[in-house]
Amino acid sequence: MFFKQLFYYLIFPGFLFASVVGLLAGWVDRKVSARIQYRVGPPWYQNFVDIIKLFGKEIITPPGRAFTFLFAPLMGIVSSTIVASFLGLVLLNSQSIFFADLIIVIYLLTVPAISLIIGASASANPLASIGVSREIKMVLGYELPFILSLAIVIIKAGSLRLADIINYQLLNGSLALSWSGAIGLIVAFLCIQAKLGFVPFDAPEADQEIMCGTLIEYSGLPLAIFRLTRFILLYTLPLFLIIIFLSGDIKLTSLGIKFLLILVAIILVKNTNPRLRIDQAIRFFWKILTPLAVLGVILAFLGK
Amino acid sequence: MSIKIKALSKSPWVFHVSAASCNNCDIEILDCFTPRFDVERFGVQLIGSVRHADALVVTGVINKKTIPLVKKVYEQASKPCLVIAVGTCSCSQHMFRFGYNVIEPLDKILPVSVYIPGCPPKPEAIILGIVKALGTLKKK
Ligand code: SF4
């Protein structure tokens, strides 16, 4: 029993599976981006090589703060792995492990951002602190519409359990086909873009402006862990979106097709938008997405 | 050849150190990332932070003001880290060698693995230089 649990969390559908799929999804991201810019793009194993290379590099820690600095990336990767295994197990067994596991998933999905904030603050770099302040504002911005969009699902399915949400959609068709569900899908999709730190909302990590911001002081293994966390999220978040809004049909092929479609949609949004300033991003989340999500909640109450 | 070195030679992330160059070399380096040359095919990425760097690409004449800065940047990079001198300026000080503030060439300060001469070198030459630098890595 214990070993079975360990297998679930470490190998399938947990850490190993999630990172392999995530790294491949990361390659799809780089390849599609390259094709959009009329480039050839890297070979499929590029992300694996990047991670292996980072394992072999020197680790530089800020003096006196090494523990927090090295502990933060672990926090992020553990929580994203747990979410990946939860979602995988729900799809495999179609029964939830916990009562109200949706709430736990919402909490755990915030932890990677918090780990980034803690780690970057520990590095005491001025550019990292700019990144941290932007990341905090970004979290404040996207969490509200994200949770409101999930509230639509909770109202429609009448349950906090992922398994019940899937069963509801298996019986009644995908939630995204109803008006409130469609609104929820759009809002959650844009929030996921911000959770992944992709381009319209990548102000915390702006490469050209504050030099990778939050990640600026990281090198070697901890950097590899942060990147791996990002890749696991690139697998987990689209899957979460599918489970919540689009699980009218959860055969393996249709899951794969939906995953690829959402992934490519994320990449297209990433490649066709300029970076928003942090105040613009927050205005977008609070003044446009939040009222939209509230409208969705009202529609869901009316049963639309 | 160990797997670490192999991985390093497949994904070199370069950090661009512009130490008092005339900007032409910098533009030619950026050219390597355009659709025509696309060095991302070989896993080369231009990154923003020295801590992530596997190779420093140094351009320009190293002078009295920039010597401490270049040294500091090299110390901040996580090792193993290559140094590639791009442009005649950083290879051999070019026509500025008799300048009042030009003291030492780059290879007296940092362990340079590859010199890419030219004023400015063509993107093809830069790509060839990077390939050669990775070759020296494999020999070590
Ligand atoms: S080598 Fe030529 S192009 Fe390059 S920095 Fe020196 S003068 Fe400028």
Coordinates of C-alpha atoms and ligand atoms in Angstrom, one line a residue:
Chain A
M1 CA 0.0 0.0 0.0
F2 CA 2.8 2.4 1.0
F3 CA 4.8 1.6 -2.0
K4 CA 1.8 2.0 -4.2
Q5 CA 1.3 5.5 -2.9
L6 CA 5.0 6.2 -3.4
F7 CA 4.7 5.0 -7.0
Y8 CA 1.7 7.2 -7.5
Y9 CA 3.5 10.3 -6.3
L10 CA 7.0 9.7 -7.6
I11 CA 6.5 7.9 -10.9
F12 CA 3.1 7.7 -12.4
P13 CA 1.1 10.1 -12.6
G14 CA 3.3 12.1 -10.3
F15 CA 6.8 13.5 -10.5
L16 CA 8.4 11.5 -13.3
F17 CA 5.5 11.4 -15.7
A18 CA 4.5 15.0 -15.1
S19 CA 8.1 16.3 -15.7
V20 CA 8.5 14.2 -18.9
V21 CA 5.2 15.4 -20.3
G22 CA 6.0 19.0 -19.1
L23 CA 9.4 19.0 -20.7
L24 CA 7.9 17.8 -23.9
A25 CA 5.2 20.5 -23.6
G26 CA 8.0 23.0 -23.1
W27 CA 9.5 21.9 -26.3
V28 CA 6.2 22.3 -28.1
D29 CA 6.2 25.9 -26.7
R30 CA 9.7 26.6 -28.0
K31 CA 9.2 25.0 -31.3
V32 CA 5.8 26.7 -32.0
S33 CA 7.3 30.0 -30.9
A34 CA 10.2 29.5 -33.3
R35 CA 7.9 28.6 -36.2
I36 CA 5.8 31.7 -35.6
Q37 CA 9.0 33.8 -35.8
Y38 CA 10.1 31.9 -39.0
R39 CA 12.9 30.1 -37.2
V40 CA 13.6 26.4 -37.0
G41 CA 13.7 25.9 -33.3
P42 CA 15.5 23.5 -31.0
P43 CA 15.4 19.7 -31.2
W44 CA 12.8 17.8 -29.0
Y45 CA 15.3 16.8 -26.3
Q46 CA 16.5 20.4 -25.8
N47 CA 14.7 20.9 -22.4
F48 CA 16.0 17.6 -21.0
V49 CA 19.5 18.6 -21.9
D50 CA 19.1 22.0 -20.3
I51 CA 17.9 20.5 -17.1
I52 CA 20.8 17.9 -17.0
K53 CA 23.3 20.6 -17.8
L54 CA 22.0 22.7 -14.9
F55 CA 22.5 19.7 -12.5
G56 CA 26.2 19.8 -13.3
K57 CA 26.8 23.5 -12.7
E58 CA 28.2 25.2 -9.6
I59 CA 25.6 26.3 -7.0
I60 CA 26.1 29.9 -5.8
T61 CA 24.3 30.8 -2.6
P62 CA 24.0 34.2 -1.0
P63 CA 26.0 34.3 2.2
G64 CA 24.0 33.7 5.4
R65 CA 20.7 32.9 3.7
A66 CA 21.6 29.6 2.1
F67 CA 18.8 27.6 3.8
T68 CA 15.8 29.7 2.7
F69 CA 17.4 30.2 -0.7
L70 CA 17.7 26.5 -1.3
F71 CA 14.5 25.5 0.5
A72 CA 12.2 27.6 -1.6
P73 CA 12.5 25.8 -4.9
L74 CA 11.8 22.5 -3.1
M75 CA 8.5 23.9 -1.8
G76 CA 7.5 24.8 -5.3
I77 CA 8.3 21.5 -6.9
V78 CA 6.7 19.4 -4.1
S79 CA 3.4 21.2 -4.3
S80 CA 3.2 21.2 -8.1
T81 CA 4.1 17.4 -8.1
I82 CA 1.3 16.8 -5.6
V83 CA -1.2 18.6 -7.7
A84 CA -0.1 16.7 -10.8
S85 CA -0.6 13.4 -9.0
F86 CA -4.0 14.4 -7.6
L87 CA -5.2 15.3 -11.1
G88 CA -3.8 12.1 -12.6
L89 CA -5.3 9.9 -9.9
V90 CA -8.7 11.5 -10.3
L91 CA -8.6 10.8 -14.0
L92 CA -7.4 7.3 -13.5
N93 CA -9.7 6.1 -10.6
S94 CA -12.5 8.7 -11.0
Q95 CA -12.7 9.1 -7.3
S96 CA -11.3 11.8 -5.1
I97 CA -8.8 11.1 -2.4
F98 CA -10.0 13.9 -0.1
F99 CA -13.3 15.5 0.5
A100 CA -13.0 18.9 -1.1
D101 CA -9.8 18.3 -3.0
L102 CA -10.6 21.2 -5.3
I103 CA -9.8 23.6 -2.4
I104 CA -6.5 21.8 -1.8
V105 CA -5.6 22.0 -5.4
I106 CA -6.3 25.8 -5.4
Y107 CA -4.0 26.2 -2.4
L108 CA -1.2 24.1 -3.8
L109 CA -1.3 25.9 -7.2
T110 CA -0.5 29.2 -5.4
V111 CA 2.5 27.7 -3.6
P112 CA 4.9 27.8 -6.6
A113 CA 4.4 31.5 -6.8
I114 CA 5.0 31.9 -3.1
S115 CA 8.2 29.8 -3.3
L116 CA 9.4 32.1 -6.0
I117 CA 8.7 35.1 -3.8
I118 CA 10.5 33.6 -0.8
G119 CA 13.5 32.4 -2.7
A120 CA 14.0 35.6 -4.6
S121 CA 13.6 37.7 -1.4
A122 CA 16.3 35.5 0.2
S123 CA 18.7 36.4 -2.6
A124 CA 18.7 40.1 -1.6
N125 CA 19.3 41.3 -5.1
P126 CA 17.8 44.6 -6.0
L127 CA 16.4 43.4 -9.3
A128 CA 15.1 40.3 -7.6
S129 CA 13.2 42.5 -5.2
I130 CA 11.6 44.4 -8.0
G131 CA 10.6 41.0 -9.4
V132 CA 9.2 39.9 -6.1
S133 CA 7.1 43.0 -5.7
R134 CA 5.7 42.5 -9.2
E135 CA 5.1 38.8 -8.5
I136 CA 3.2 39.6 -5.3
K137 CA 1.0 42.1 -7.2
M138 CA 0.5 39.6 -9.9
V139 CA -0.7 36.9 -7.5
L140 CA -3.1 39.4 -5.9
G141 CA -4.3 40.3 -9.4
Y142 CA -5.0 36.8 -10.8
E143 CA -6.1 34.9 -7.7
L144 CA -9.5 36.7 -7.4
P145 CA -10.8 36.1 -10.9
F146 CA -9.3 32.6 -10.9
I147 CA -11.2 31.5 -7.8
L148 CA -14.4 33.2 -9.0
S149 CA -14.2 31.3 -12.3
L150 CA -13.8 28.1 -10.3
A151 CA -16.8 29.1 -8.2
I152 CA -18.9 28.9 -11.4
V153 CA -18.0 25.3 -11.6
I154 CA -18.7 24.6 -8.0
I155 CA -22.2 26.1 -8.3
K156 CA -22.9 24.2 -11.5
A157 CA -21.7 20.9 -10.3
G158 CA -22.8 21.4 -6.7
S159 CA -19.6 19.8 -5.3
L160 CA -16.1 20.6 -4.1
R161 CA -14.8 17.2 -5.2
L162 CA -12.9 16.9 -8.5
A163 CA -14.4 13.5 -9.1
D164 CA -18.0 14.8 -8.7
I165 CA -17.2 17.6 -11.2
I166 CA -15.9 15.1 -13.7
N167 CA -19.0 12.8 -13.2
Y168 CA -21.3 15.8 -13.5
Q169 CA -19.7 16.7 -16.9
L170 CA -19.7 13.1 -18.1
L171 CA -23.5 13.0 -17.5
N172 CA -24.4 16.5 -18.7
G173 CA -21.7 17.4 -21.2
S174 CA -18.7 19.8 -20.8
L175 CA -19.3 22.8 -18.6
A176 CA -17.7 25.0 -21.3
L177 CA -20.7 24.5 -23.5
S178 CA -23.0 26.5 -21.2
W179 CA -22.8 30.3 -21.0
S180 CA -21.4 30.6 -17.5
G181 CA -19.0 27.8 -18.2
A182 CA -17.7 29.4 -21.4
I183 CA -17.1 32.7 -19.5
G184 CA -15.3 30.7 -16.7
L185 CA -13.1 28.9 -19.2
I186 CA -12.0 32.2 -20.8
V187 CA -11.3 33.8 -17.4
A188 CA -9.4 30.8 -16.0
F189 CA -7.4 30.5 -19.3
L190 CA -6.1 34.0 -19.0
C191 CA -5.3 33.5 -15.3
I192 CA -3.4 30.4 -16.1
Q193 CA -1.3 32.4 -18.6
A194 CA -0.3 34.6 -15.6
K195 CA 0.2 31.6 -13.3
L196 CA 2.7 30.2 -15.9
G197 CA 4.4 33.6 -16.1
F198 CA 4.0 33.7 -19.9
V199 CA 4.3 36.8 -21.9
P200 CA 1.5 39.3 -21.5
F201 CA 1.9 38.7 -17.7
D202 CA 5.6 38.0 -17.4
A203 CA 6.6 41.4 -15.8
P204 CA 8.0 39.6 -12.6
E205 CA 10.5 37.8 -14.8
A206 CA 11.0 40.3 -17.7
D207 CA 14.2 39.0 -19.3
Q208 CA 15.2 42.1 -21.1
E209 CA 14.3 44.6 -18.4
I210 CA 15.1 43.2 -15.0
M211 CA 17.2 40.2 -16.2
C212 CA 15.0 37.2 -15.2
G213 CA 13.9 39.2 -12.1
T214 CA 13.0 36.7 -9.4
L215 CA 15.4 34.0 -10.8
I216 CA 18.4 36.3 -11.2
E217 CA 20.6 34.9 -8.4
Y218 CA 19.8 31.3 -8.9
S219 CA 22.3 29.0 -10.6
G220 CA 22.8 25.2 -11.0
L221 CA 20.5 22.8 -9.2
P222 CA 18.0 25.2 -7.6
L223 CA 17.6 26.9 -11.0
A224 CA 16.9 23.5 -12.6
I225 CA 14.3 22.8 -9.9
F226 CA 12.5 26.1 -10.6
R227 CA 12.5 25.5 -14.3
L228 CA 11.3 21.9 -13.7
T229 CA 8.5 23.4 -11.5
R230 CA 7.5 25.6 -14.4
F231 CA 7.4 22.7 -16.8
I232 CA 5.4 20.6 -14.4
L233 CA 2.9 23.5 -14.2
L234 CA 2.9 23.6 -17.9
Y235 CA 1.5 20.1 -17.8
T236 CA -0.7 20.5 -14.7
L237 CA -2.5 23.7 -15.4
P238 CA -3.9 22.8 -18.9
L239 CA -4.9 19.4 -17.4
F240 CA -6.6 21.2 -14.5
L241 CA -8.5 23.4 -17.0
I242 CA -9.6 20.3 -18.9
I243 CA -10.8 18.6 -15.8
I244 CA -12.7 21.6 -14.6
F245 CA -14.3 22.9 -17.8
L246 CA -13.9 20.4 -20.6
S247 CA -14.2 16.9 -19.2
G248 CA -17.3 15.9 -21.1
D249 CA -15.2 13.1 -22.6
I250 CA -12.1 11.8 -20.9
K251 CA -10.9 9.1 -23.2
L252 CA -7.1 9.2 -23.7
T253 CA -7.2 10.5 -27.3
S254 CA -9.6 13.3 -26.6
L255 CA -7.7 14.3 -23.5
G256 CA -4.5 14.5 -25.6
I257 CA -6.2 16.6 -28.3
K258 CA -7.7 19.0 -25.8
F259 CA -4.3 19.3 -24.0
L260 CA -2.5 20.1 -27.2
L261 CA -5.2 22.6 -28.2
I262 CA -5.0 24.5 -24.9
L263 CA -1.2 24.4 -25.0
V264 CA -1.1 25.8 -28.5
A265 CA -3.7 28.5 -27.5
I266 CA -1.5 29.5 -24.6
I267 CA 1.6 29.7 -26.9
L268 CA -0.3 31.7 -29.5
V269 CA -1.4 34.2 -26.8
K270 CA 2.2 34.3 -25.6
N271 CA 3.6 35.1 -29.0
T272 CA 1.2 37.6 -30.2
N273 CA 1.0 40.0 -27.2
P274 CA 3.5 42.5 -25.8
R275 CA 4.3 42.5 -22.1
L276 CA 1.9 44.4 -19.9
R277 CA 3.2 46.8 -17.3
I278 CA 2.3 45.6 -13.8
D279 CA -0.3 48.2 -13.3
Q280 CA -1.9 47.4 -16.6
A281 CA -1.9 43.7 -15.8
I282 CA -3.6 44.3 -12.4
R283 CA -6.1 46.7 -14.0
F284 CA -6.9 44.0 -16.6
F285 CA -7.4 41.4 -13.9
W286 CA -9.5 43.5 -11.5
K287 CA -11.4 45.7 -13.9
I288 CA -12.1 43.4 -16.8
L289 CA -11.7 39.7 -15.7
T290 CA -13.3 40.0 -12.3
P291 CA -16.5 41.6 -13.4
L292 CA -16.6 39.0 -16.2
A293 CA -16.2 36.2 -13.7
V294 CA -18.9 37.8 -11.4
L295 CA -21.2 37.8 -14.4
G296 CA -20.4 34.1 -14.9
V297 CA -21.2 33.4 -11.3
I298 CA -24.6 35.2 -11.6
L299 CA -25.4 33.3 -14.8
A300 CA -24.5 30.0 -13.0
F301 CA -26.9 30.9 -10.2
L302 CA -29.6 31.4 -12.8
G303 CA -28.8 28.0 -14.2
K304 CA -27.5 29.2 -17.6
Chain B
M1 CA 33.2 12.2 -22.1
S2 CA 31.0 12.6 -19.1
I3 CA 27.2 13.3 -19.5
K4 CA 27.6 16.7 -17.9
I5 CA 30.0 18.0 -20.5
K6 CA 27.9 16.5 -23.2
A7 CA 24.8 18.3 -21.9
L8 CA 26.8 21.5 -21.5
S9 CA 27.9 21.3 -25.2
K10 CA 24.3 20.8 -26.3
S11 CA 22.9 23.7 -24.4
P12 CA 25.3 26.6 -24.0
W13 CA 23.5 29.7 -22.6
V14 CA 25.5 32.8 -23.4
F15 CA 25.8 36.0 -21.5
H16 CA 26.7 39.1 -23.5
V17 CA 29.4 41.2 -21.9
S18 CA 29.7 44.5 -23.8
A19 CA 32.9 46.0 -22.4
A20 CA 33.3 49.3 -24.3
S21 CA 32.7 48.0 -27.8
C22 CA 31.6 50.3 -30.7
N23 CA 28.2 48.3 -30.7
N24 CA 28.8 46.7 -34.1
C25 CA 30.0 43.4 -32.6
D26 CA 26.9 43.4 -30.3
I27 CA 24.6 43.8 -33.2
E28 CA 26.3 40.9 -35.0
I29 CA 25.9 38.8 -32.0
L30 CA 22.2 39.6 -31.9
D31 CA 22.1 38.7 -35.6
C32 CA 22.9 35.1 -34.7
F33 CA 19.5 34.8 -33.0
T34 CA 17.5 36.1 -36.0
P35 CA 15.5 33.7 -38.2
R36 CA 18.3 33.6 -40.8
F37 CA 20.9 32.1 -38.5
D38 CA 18.8 30.9 -35.5
V39 CA 21.3 29.5 -33.1
E40 CA 18.5 28.2 -30.9
R41 CA 18.7 25.1 -33.2
F42 CA 21.9 24.2 -31.3
G43 CA 20.4 25.1 -27.9
V44 CA 22.2 28.4 -27.7
Q45 CA 20.1 30.9 -25.7
L46 CA 20.9 34.5 -24.8
I47 CA 20.2 34.9 -21.1
G48 CA 19.8 37.9 -18.9
S49 CA 21.6 36.9 -15.7
V50 CA 25.3 36.0 -15.3
R51 CA 24.4 33.3 -12.8
H52 CA 22.8 31.2 -15.5
A53 CA 25.7 31.6 -18.0
D54 CA 27.7 28.9 -19.6
A55 CA 29.7 31.2 -21.9
L56 CA 30.6 34.8 -21.6
V57 CA 30.7 36.5 -25.0
V58 CA 33.0 39.5 -24.5
T59 CA 33.1 42.4 -27.1
G60 CA 35.1 45.6 -27.1
V61 CA 38.5 46.9 -26.0
I62 CA 39.1 46.1 -22.3
N63 CA 40.3 49.3 -20.7
K64 CA 41.2 50.6 -17.3
K65 CA 37.6 51.2 -16.4
T66 CA 36.2 47.9 -17.6
I67 CA 38.9 45.5 -16.3
P68 CA 37.5 45.3 -12.8
L69 CA 33.9 45.0 -14.2
V70 CA 34.8 42.1 -16.5
K71 CA 36.6 40.3 -13.7
K72 CA 33.6 40.7 -11.4
V73 CA 31.2 39.4 -14.0
Y74 CA 33.4 36.4 -14.6
E75 CA 33.6 35.7 -10.8
Q76 CA 29.8 35.9 -10.6
A77 CA 29.2 33.3 -13.3
S78 CA 28.7 29.7 -12.1
K79 CA 31.5 27.5 -13.3
P80 CA 32.2 25.8 -15.7
C81 CA 32.0 28.9 -17.8
L82 CA 33.8 29.6 -21.1
V83 CA 35.0 33.0 -22.3
I84 CA 34.7 33.8 -26.0
A85 CA 36.3 36.9 -27.3
V86 CA 34.3 38.4 -30.2
G87 CA 35.8 41.0 -32.5
T88 CA 39.3 42.1 -33.1
C89 CA 39.0 44.6 -30.2
S90 CA 38.7 42.0 -27.5
C91 CA 41.0 39.5 -29.3
S92 CA 44.0 41.8 -29.8
Q93 CA 43.0 45.4 -28.9
H94 CA 42.7 46.3 -32.5
M95 CA 43.8 49.9 -33.4
F96 CA 43.3 51.0 -29.8
R97 CA 46.3 49.2 -28.5
F98 CA 48.3 52.5 -28.0
G99 CA 45.3 54.2 -26.3
Y100 CA 46.1 55.9 -23.0
N101 CA 43.7 53.8 -21.1
V102 CA 44.2 50.4 -22.7
I103 CA 46.4 48.3 -20.4
E104 CA 46.0 44.6 -21.0
P105 CA 44.3 42.4 -23.6
L106 CA 41.4 40.2 -22.5
D107 CA 43.4 37.0 -22.4
K108 CA 45.7 38.3 -19.7
I109 CA 42.6 38.8 -17.5
L110 CA 40.3 35.9 -18.2
P111 CA 41.0 32.4 -19.6
V112 CA 39.8 32.9 -23.1
S113 CA 38.9 29.6 -25.0
V114 CA 38.2 31.0 -28.5
Y115 CA 39.1 34.1 -30.4
I116 CA 36.7 35.3 -33.1
P117 CA 38.5 38.1 -35.1
G118 CA 36.8 40.4 -37.5
C119 CA 35.6 44.0 -37.3
P120 CA 32.8 43.0 -36.8
P121 CA 32.9 39.2 -37.3
K122 CA 30.2 37.8 -39.5
P123 CA 27.4 35.8 -37.7
E124 CA 28.7 32.7 -39.5
A125 CA 32.1 33.3 -38.0
I126 CA 30.6 33.7 -34.5
I127 CA 28.6 30.4 -34.9
L128 CA 31.8 28.7 -36.0
G129 CA 33.6 30.1 -33.0
I130 CA 31.0 28.9 -30.6
V131 CA 31.1 25.4 -32.2
K132 CA 34.9 25.4 -31.7
A133 CA 34.6 26.6 -28.1
L134 CA 32.3 23.6 -27.5
G135 CA 34.9 21.4 -29.1
T136 CA 37.6 22.6 -26.7
L137 CA 35.1 21.7 -23.9
K138 CA 34.9 18.1 -25.1
K139 CA 38.7 17.7 -25.2
K140 CA 39.1 18.7 -21.5
Ligands
SF4_1 S1 36.0 44.7 -33.3 FE1 35.3 46.4 -34.7 S2 33.1 46.2 -34.7 FE2 33.9 45.0 -32.9 S3 33.8 46.4 -31.2 FE3 35.9 46.6 -32.1 S4 35.7 48.3 -33.5 FE4 33.6 47.7 -33.1

